[in-house]
Amino acid sequence: MKESILSLTGLQWKEIRSGEALEAEFELRQAGFVEMNMTARSESDWRIADNEASVLRMTLNGEYNQDCVLFYGDRPLTYTRLLGALKPGAYRLRFEFSEQLSSPQVRRAFIDSVELLRIGVDSELYEIYRHAPVLYGRNLYSPHDSRYTDTPLLLFYWEEPREDGRMIEYQIMFSHEDEGTPTPLLMSKWGRTTDIEWVYRVFVDADGSVRHAEFQGPHHKTTAHRGNTLMGGHPVLQVATANGMVHDEVTSAYRFLFPPIHRWRPEREPRERVMDAFPFTYQVTAWEMLRQFPMEQPHVLNSFQLTDLRHYLYVQTAKQTIDPKVKTSIDIQVKLKGVSGWFSGSFGDLKHGNFRCAYDGPYSQFSTTVKLPPGTGYADIEEICAVWLPGGEEQVVVPEFKAMFLDADYLPQPAVRSDSPVTVTKAQPRQTLWRGEGR
């Protein structure tokens, strides 16, 4: 349950530039977490270097609160942020254009509306919001990397009951990862070019007291959090690597506080369903690829090199095995009408250095893509199959299947689905997931 405490509308795209600001006053009668929904746009373009984004600096009663990167450019988007845990009282929220943080060629931002909501102790979300981490922006390549690359887009969570309480895990979605899995392999191995990382995990007792907290540190090392907090008790993290790992020692001078806006259920859906729930994430990562990564020209069929993200079939599926700890992989392959051979999501189980193109991660629910000729649509597909791959268990159940393309604007098109389980084995490695005439 969320209580509305301010609705500032009709601003008619108030211009915010250097020396000008927008202020909003509100009264908080009861303590709680305050969530902000700000509809804004910028004279920027995430696809163009030095013109990527404007950044708004937010202060609360004259004190620095956080920054907001307007990564969606001149298109309106509602940016959701958390102001922290606030005590009852009168507040003045101020938005200023930050010349220091904004891209060099960007001079203005525009705000159309601001809504504030309170999450109180009586809300079922209270404990979830309580442990959401403050995230300090990355400063590896420049003082403000997150302004133009690998910017955090949103925060989501999942929880697991324990005998003596529960575990809550928070995951950040970044627009990309500059290091880590090679970019061309991200599409086959993870089904996306965003970077999704668990950053903070807290174990709480039945009475809500924190028993232990940890974060995913450099080199994917699970590390105990030392308990430092800000903004009313939120744990502090610093983006520490170019592949989304964090630390609890602050090294940069700008920060974000995202609310946990989506509950992920790993037993029933891959993490990419969060992208489906917030389609702008597909666009922002695609724009970043257009700016940062040389696209394959001309488009080469069955080459693992990255091409325009509209030339892939995006697949969400699952693999069920006897022992999930055994790394077991399957391939997704597509047969097009009138075209001989199959297009493979893993490029024929390609190995590239220390990386395997096929997904072999820790979750049973996963995503991948299949690179296809430009302009391919559902009507061109004859068959989609799951294919057993060697190296793991000899039998894999594939319980479900979802696939979609991106449209001209990099937004997901309506998907095709199947809930009919198939089993692929070493003896019978190929099974049909979907046929073209079944759409």
C-alpha positions as MATLAB code, in Angstrom:
seq = 'MKESILSLTGLQWKEIRSGEALEAEFELRQAGFVEMNMTARSESDWRIADNEASVLRMTLNGEYNQDCVLFYGDRPLTYTRLLGALKPGAYRLRFEFSEQLSSPQVRRAFIDSVELLRIGVDSELYEIYRHAPVLYGRNLYSPHDSRYTDTPLLLFYWEEPREDGRMIEYQIMFSHEDEGTPTPLLMSKWGRTTDIEWVYRVFVDADGSVRHAEFQGPHHKTTAHRGNTLMGGHPVLQVATANGMVHDEVTSAYRFLFPPIHRWRPEREPRERVMDAFPFTYQVTAWEMLRQFPMEQPHVLNSFQLTDLRHYLYVQTAKQTIDPKVKTSIDIQVKLKGVSGWFSGSFGDLKHGNFRCAYDGPYSQFSTTVKLPPGTGYADIEEICAVWLPGGEEQVVVPEFKAMFLDADYLPQPAVRSDSPVTVTKAQPRQTLWRGEGR';
ca = [
       0.000    0.000    0.000;
       1.299    3.436   -0.975;
      -0.112    6.766    0.197;
      -0.070    9.777   -2.138;
       1.496   12.809   -0.445;
       2.129   15.105   -3.445;
       0.899   15.337   -7.017;
       2.525   18.169   -8.936;
       0.990   18.196  -12.408;
       0.411   20.692  -15.193;
       4.026   21.838  -15.242;
       3.846   21.928  -19.057;
       7.375   20.659  -19.393;
       9.069   23.074  -17.048;
      12.532   23.829  -18.423;
      15.463   23.142  -16.100;
      18.807   24.610  -17.129;
      21.892   25.906  -15.343;
      20.834   28.528  -12.836;
      17.173   27.488  -12.914;
      15.462   24.895  -10.751;
      12.134   23.341   -9.866;
      11.064   23.140   -6.237;
       8.265   21.129   -4.661;
       7.173   21.411   -1.043;
       5.410   18.649    0.857;
       4.384   17.753    4.384;
       4.995   14.277    5.755;
       2.653   13.549    8.642;
       3.912   10.032    9.318;
       7.357    8.532    8.896;
       8.009    6.276    5.936;
       9.881    5.737    2.711;
       9.099    8.368    0.084;
       8.987    7.264   -3.534;
       9.151    9.751   -6.402;
       7.666    9.370   -9.875;
       8.995   12.149  -12.102;
       7.917   12.408  -15.735;
      10.761   14.111  -17.558;
      12.645   14.383  -20.824;
      15.941   15.818  -21.989;
      17.387   17.437  -25.103;
      19.760   14.488  -25.308;
      20.116   11.255  -27.293;
      21.604    8.083  -25.763;
      22.765    7.031  -29.250;
      25.115   10.015  -29.710;
      28.471   10.444  -27.965;
      28.757   13.547  -25.758;
      25.002   14.011  -26.100;
      23.841   10.970  -24.108;
      21.937   12.434  -21.160;
      21.183   15.324  -18.895;
      21.502   14.742  -15.165;
      19.265   16.314  -12.549;
      20.682   16.806   -9.068;
      18.115   16.481   -6.298;
      18.379   18.105   -2.880;
      16.053   17.717    0.083;
      15.869   20.605    2.538;
      19.115   21.893    1.070;
      21.040   18.647    1.481;
      22.244   16.458   -1.374;
      19.882   13.547   -1.980;
      20.850   11.931   -5.290;
      21.164   12.361   -9.057;
      18.864   11.213  -11.847;
      20.284   10.368  -15.290;
      17.692   11.125  -17.987;
      18.846    8.326  -20.294;
      15.631    8.224  -22.341;
      16.459   11.422  -24.188;
      13.735   13.644  -25.598;
      11.070   10.981  -25.114;
       8.922   11.334  -21.993;
       9.579    8.707  -19.335;
       8.545    8.397  -15.716;
      11.715    8.029  -13.651;
      11.010    6.320  -10.323;
      13.388    6.964   -7.446;
      13.377    6.648   -3.656;
      14.119    9.715   -1.523;
      14.920    7.551    1.491;
      13.366    6.966    4.897;
      11.994   10.299    6.128;
      10.706   11.477    9.493;
       7.504   13.535    9.842;
       7.968   17.172    8.906;
       8.042   19.794    6.164;
      10.260   19.206    3.151;
      11.461   21.097    0.102;
      12.540   18.954   -2.854;
      14.681   20.772   -5.417;
      15.677   19.688   -8.939;
      18.708   21.354  -10.520;
      20.401   20.814  -13.875;
      23.921   19.515  -13.258;
      26.383   20.883  -15.789;
      29.145   18.871  -14.160;
      27.404   15.524  -14.606;
      25.430   16.097  -17.823;
      26.835   15.312  -21.263;
      28.955   18.138  -22.728;
      26.482   19.029  -25.481;
      23.362   18.915  -23.290;
      22.076   22.091  -21.670;
      18.459   21.468  -20.667;
      15.976   19.056  -19.161;
      12.203   19.279  -18.845;
       9.835   18.094  -16.102;
       6.113   17.593  -16.666;
       4.990   16.123  -13.338;
       6.199   14.950   -9.937;
       4.324   12.493   -7.734;
       5.391   11.472   -4.234;
       4.159    8.366   -2.412;
       4.716    7.195    1.160;
       5.377    3.578    2.078;
       4.653    3.201    5.793;
       5.387    0.523    8.351;
       1.936   -0.962    7.731;
       2.736   -1.620    4.053;
       3.588   -5.129    2.848;
       6.469   -3.474    0.970;
       8.019   -1.826    4.018;
      10.726   -4.439    4.660;
      11.501   -4.666    0.949;
      12.003   -0.897    0.680;
      13.907   -0.745    3.954;
      16.920   -2.644    2.630;
      17.054   -1.199   -0.912;
      20.677   -0.117   -1.429;
      22.038    3.343   -2.160;
      24.154    2.898   -5.294;
      27.092    5.203   -5.965;
      27.767    5.682   -9.682;
      30.773    4.195  -11.417;
      33.985    6.224  -11.814;
      36.433    3.909  -13.583;
      36.866    5.641  -16.961;
      35.794    9.124  -15.853;
      34.369   10.739  -12.718;
      30.841    9.996  -13.951;
      30.782    6.813  -16.072;
      27.117    6.134  -15.330;
      26.129    9.282  -17.188;
      27.016    7.709  -20.539;
      27.691    3.979  -20.158;
      26.422    0.995  -18.159;
      23.924    3.246  -16.429;
      21.630    1.639  -13.819;
      18.088    1.409  -15.159;
      16.077   -0.178  -12.342;
      16.162   -2.325   -9.219;
      14.168   -5.504   -8.602;
      14.160   -8.171   -5.919;
      13.271  -11.695   -4.970;
      12.778  -13.214   -1.558;
      13.053  -16.654   -0.029;
      11.479  -17.723    3.278;
      13.784  -19.256    5.873;
      13.019  -21.114    9.110;
      14.094  -18.122   11.157;
      13.053  -15.297    8.819;
      13.696  -14.602    5.162;
      16.329  -13.664    2.616;
      15.825  -10.670    0.316;
      18.062  -10.269   -2.725;
      18.291   -7.078   -4.796;
      19.345   -7.061   -8.428;
      20.305   -4.058  -10.550;
      19.769   -3.859  -14.291;
      22.478   -1.851  -16.057;
      22.203   -0.694  -19.665;
      25.255   -2.817  -20.598;
      28.548   -4.166  -19.254;
      31.746   -2.735  -20.705;
      33.756   -5.735  -19.506;
      32.951   -9.331  -18.604;
      31.187  -11.515  -21.158;
      32.222  -10.363  -24.669;
      29.386   -8.300  -26.131;
      28.642  -10.591  -29.117;
      28.221  -13.530  -26.728;
      25.825  -11.694  -24.426;
      23.005  -12.236  -26.903;
      23.482  -16.003  -27.101;
      24.462  -16.637  -23.478;
      22.037  -14.257  -21.747;
      19.584  -13.168  -24.438;
      20.265   -9.456  -23.944;
      22.941   -6.767  -23.877;
      21.822   -5.347  -20.545;
      23.773   -6.435  -17.486;
      21.705   -7.858  -14.618;
      23.563   -8.486  -11.369;
      22.574   -9.304   -7.837;
      24.202   -6.587   -5.750;
      22.888   -6.951   -2.193;
      21.463   -9.784   -0.131;
      20.094   -9.454    3.394;
      19.011  -12.121    5.881;
      16.450  -10.898    8.404;
      14.948  -12.561   11.469;
      11.215  -12.976   11.986;
      11.153   -9.686   13.911;
      12.852   -7.855   11.019;
      16.295   -7.489   12.574;
      19.234   -7.952   10.212;
      21.228  -11.102   10.892;
      23.651  -10.867    7.972;
      24.099   -8.843    4.775;
      26.383   -9.381    1.792;
      27.121   -8.044   -1.678;
      28.557   -9.337   -4.955;
      32.068   -7.962   -4.976;
      34.712   -7.876   -7.720;
      35.401  -11.243   -9.372;
      31.870  -12.321   -8.313;
      33.033  -12.796   -4.727;
      30.242  -12.821   -2.144;
      31.429  -10.421    0.562;
      30.000   -9.448    3.956;
      28.618   -5.894    4.041;
      30.124   -3.782    6.813;
      26.827   -2.101    7.655;
      27.355    1.478    6.457;
      24.067    3.218    5.598;
      22.733    6.534    4.290;
      19.434    8.264    3.555;
      17.624    6.908    6.572;
      19.244    3.496    6.913;
      19.738    2.247    3.353;
      22.892    0.132    2.863;
      25.613    1.799    0.797;
      27.146    0.253   -2.318;
      29.626    1.548   -4.897;
      29.704    0.262   -8.491;
      33.276   -1.011   -8.496;
      33.894   -2.798  -11.808;
      32.978   -2.528  -15.479;
      30.832   -5.656  -15.233;
      28.431   -4.545  -12.510;
      30.186   -5.748   -9.366;
      29.975   -3.557   -6.271;
      31.761   -2.725   -3.029;
      30.793   -1.020    0.218;
      33.608    1.565    0.079;
      32.521    4.806   -1.621;
      34.888    6.248   -4.244;
      32.610    8.439   -6.403;
      30.658   11.634   -5.706;
      27.246   10.837   -7.180;
      24.591    8.335   -6.224;
      21.189    6.830   -6.943;
      18.480    5.236   -4.838;
      16.140    3.048   -6.867;
      12.995    1.560   -5.337;
      12.542   -2.210   -5.757;
       9.786   -1.858   -8.335;
       9.380   -5.481   -9.417;
       9.223   -8.786   -7.568;
      10.983  -11.476   -9.551;
       9.990  -15.119   -9.077;
      12.940  -17.227  -10.283;
      11.021  -20.500  -10.122;
       8.579  -19.348  -12.793;
      10.268  -16.719  -14.978;
      13.681  -15.604  -16.245;
      15.065  -12.254  -15.164;
      14.422  -10.888  -18.636;
      10.698  -10.788  -17.800;
      11.615   -7.655  -15.862;
      12.714   -6.149  -19.177;
       9.358   -7.153  -20.642;
       7.625   -5.324  -17.781;
       9.702   -2.204  -18.497;
      10.141   -2.175  -22.296;
      12.241    1.003  -22.340;
      15.137   -1.181  -21.169;
      15.263   -2.862  -24.592;
      15.544    0.532  -26.243;
      18.215    2.015  -23.997;
      20.553   -0.957  -24.326;
      20.014   -1.020  -28.109;
      20.862    2.678  -28.352;
      24.010    2.090  -26.322;
      25.064   -0.672  -28.707;
      24.522    1.624  -31.696;
      26.791    4.221  -30.105;
      29.498    2.017  -28.632;
      29.769   -1.169  -30.626;
      30.628   -1.530  -34.326;
      27.796   -3.499  -35.898;
      28.568   -6.297  -38.302;
      28.445   -4.956  -41.855;
      27.306   -6.678  -43.938;
      25.111   -8.981  -41.866;
      26.692  -12.457  -41.942;
      24.385  -15.413  -41.312;
      25.413  -17.715  -38.455;
      28.235  -15.360  -37.447;
      28.378  -14.719  -33.709;
      29.394  -11.080  -34.272;
      26.897   -8.525  -32.994;
      24.405   -7.069  -35.423;
      21.469   -4.698  -35.037;
      19.402   -5.937  -32.085;
      16.269   -6.012  -34.252;
      17.740   -8.940  -36.195;
      17.362  -11.474  -33.361;
      14.581  -13.725  -32.142;
      14.387  -13.258  -28.361;
      13.646  -16.528  -26.564;
      12.637  -17.141  -22.950;
      12.478  -20.754  -21.828;
      13.634  -23.140  -19.093;
      15.596  -26.334  -18.533;
      14.717  -28.896  -15.881;
      17.317  -31.475  -14.876;
      17.835  -33.973  -12.066;
      20.730  -32.074  -10.486;
      20.652  -28.296  -11.112;
      24.254  -28.029   -9.900;
      25.426  -29.886  -13.016;
      25.996  -27.377  -15.829;
      23.624  -28.584  -18.521;
      22.888  -26.621  -21.684;
      20.421  -26.723  -24.534;
      20.387  -24.886  -27.831;
      17.476  -23.100  -29.484;
      17.429  -23.465  -33.264;
      15.222  -21.890  -35.933;
      14.324  -23.216  -39.385;
      13.109  -20.619  -41.886;
      10.756  -21.400  -44.748;
      12.608  -21.944  -47.997;
      16.027  -21.793  -46.319;
      18.133  -24.910  -45.862;
      19.719  -25.617  -42.492;
      19.106  -24.257  -39.015;
      20.020  -21.004  -37.286;
      21.527  -21.784  -33.887;
      21.284  -19.587  -30.806;
      24.641  -20.909  -29.576;
      26.173  -20.843  -33.073;
      26.602  -24.605  -33.020;
      27.702  -24.724  -29.353;
      30.544  -22.318  -30.085;
      33.295  -21.840  -27.498;
      34.994  -18.422  -27.500;
      38.000  -18.293  -25.211;
      36.776  -19.254  -21.749;
      33.156  -18.569  -22.677;
      30.546  -20.982  -23.963;
      27.882  -19.351  -26.123;
      25.148  -21.627  -24.773;
      23.590  -20.648  -21.460;
      25.004  -22.586  -18.500;
      24.111  -20.205  -15.677;
      22.610  -20.886  -12.254;
      18.908  -20.406  -13.026;
      16.599  -22.982  -14.605;
      14.615  -20.197  -16.273;
      16.762  -18.449  -18.865;
      16.836  -16.420  -22.065;
      18.776  -16.545  -25.293;
      18.496  -15.188  -28.826;
      18.804  -16.544  -32.338;
      20.436  -14.301  -34.924;
      18.356  -14.254  -38.120;
      18.425  -12.490  -41.506;
      17.305   -8.834  -41.401;
      13.562   -8.425  -41.765;
      12.665  -11.923  -40.534;
       9.225  -12.180  -38.928;
       6.991  -14.885  -37.492;
       5.545  -15.632  -40.930;
       9.018  -16.627  -42.152;
       9.561  -19.251  -39.447;
       8.886  -22.895  -40.241;
       9.951  -24.426  -36.927;
      11.670  -23.641  -33.628;
      13.400  -26.497  -31.796;
      15.150  -27.220  -28.521;
      18.361  -29.212  -28.996;
      20.278  -31.178  -26.349;
      23.952  -30.228  -26.014;
      26.721  -32.457  -24.618;
      28.605  -31.767  -21.431;
      25.871  -32.087  -18.805;
      22.990  -34.406  -18.004;
      21.710  -36.692  -20.740;
      18.054  -35.653  -20.391;
      16.545  -32.175  -20.168;
      12.877  -31.204  -19.873;
      11.971  -27.931  -21.579;
       8.623  -26.994  -19.985;
       7.739  -23.777  -21.793;
       8.716  -21.369  -24.506;
       8.228  -17.702  -25.392;
       9.713  -15.859  -28.356;
       9.454  -12.366  -29.778;
      11.056   -9.853  -32.100;
      11.762   -6.168  -31.560;
       9.942   -3.650  -33.731;
      11.492   -0.768  -35.675;
      11.741    1.275  -32.462;
      13.429   -1.561  -30.507;
      10.294   -2.347  -28.508;
       9.082   -5.950  -27.996;
       6.447   -7.172  -30.435;
       3.641   -9.513  -29.303;
       5.171  -12.894  -28.496;
       4.472  -16.469  -29.543;
       4.270  -19.066  -26.768;
       3.994  -22.739  -25.985;
       3.264  -24.382  -22.632;
       3.661  -27.935  -23.974;
       6.722  -29.566  -22.355;
       9.271  -31.401  -24.488;
      12.187  -33.618  -23.464;
      15.518  -33.604  -25.264;
      18.022  -36.381  -24.667;
      21.359  -37.619  -25.913;
      19.495  -40.274  -27.923;
      16.792  -37.883  -29.219;
      18.426  -34.468  -29.108;
      15.903  -32.418  -31.132;
      12.291  -31.585  -30.223;
       9.883  -29.047  -31.691;
       8.846  -26.110  -29.526;
       6.766  -24.211  -32.093;
       5.713  -24.498  -35.737;
       4.874  -21.601  -37.988;
       1.389  -22.788  -38.805;
       0.575  -22.968  -35.088;
       0.703  -19.251  -34.539;
];
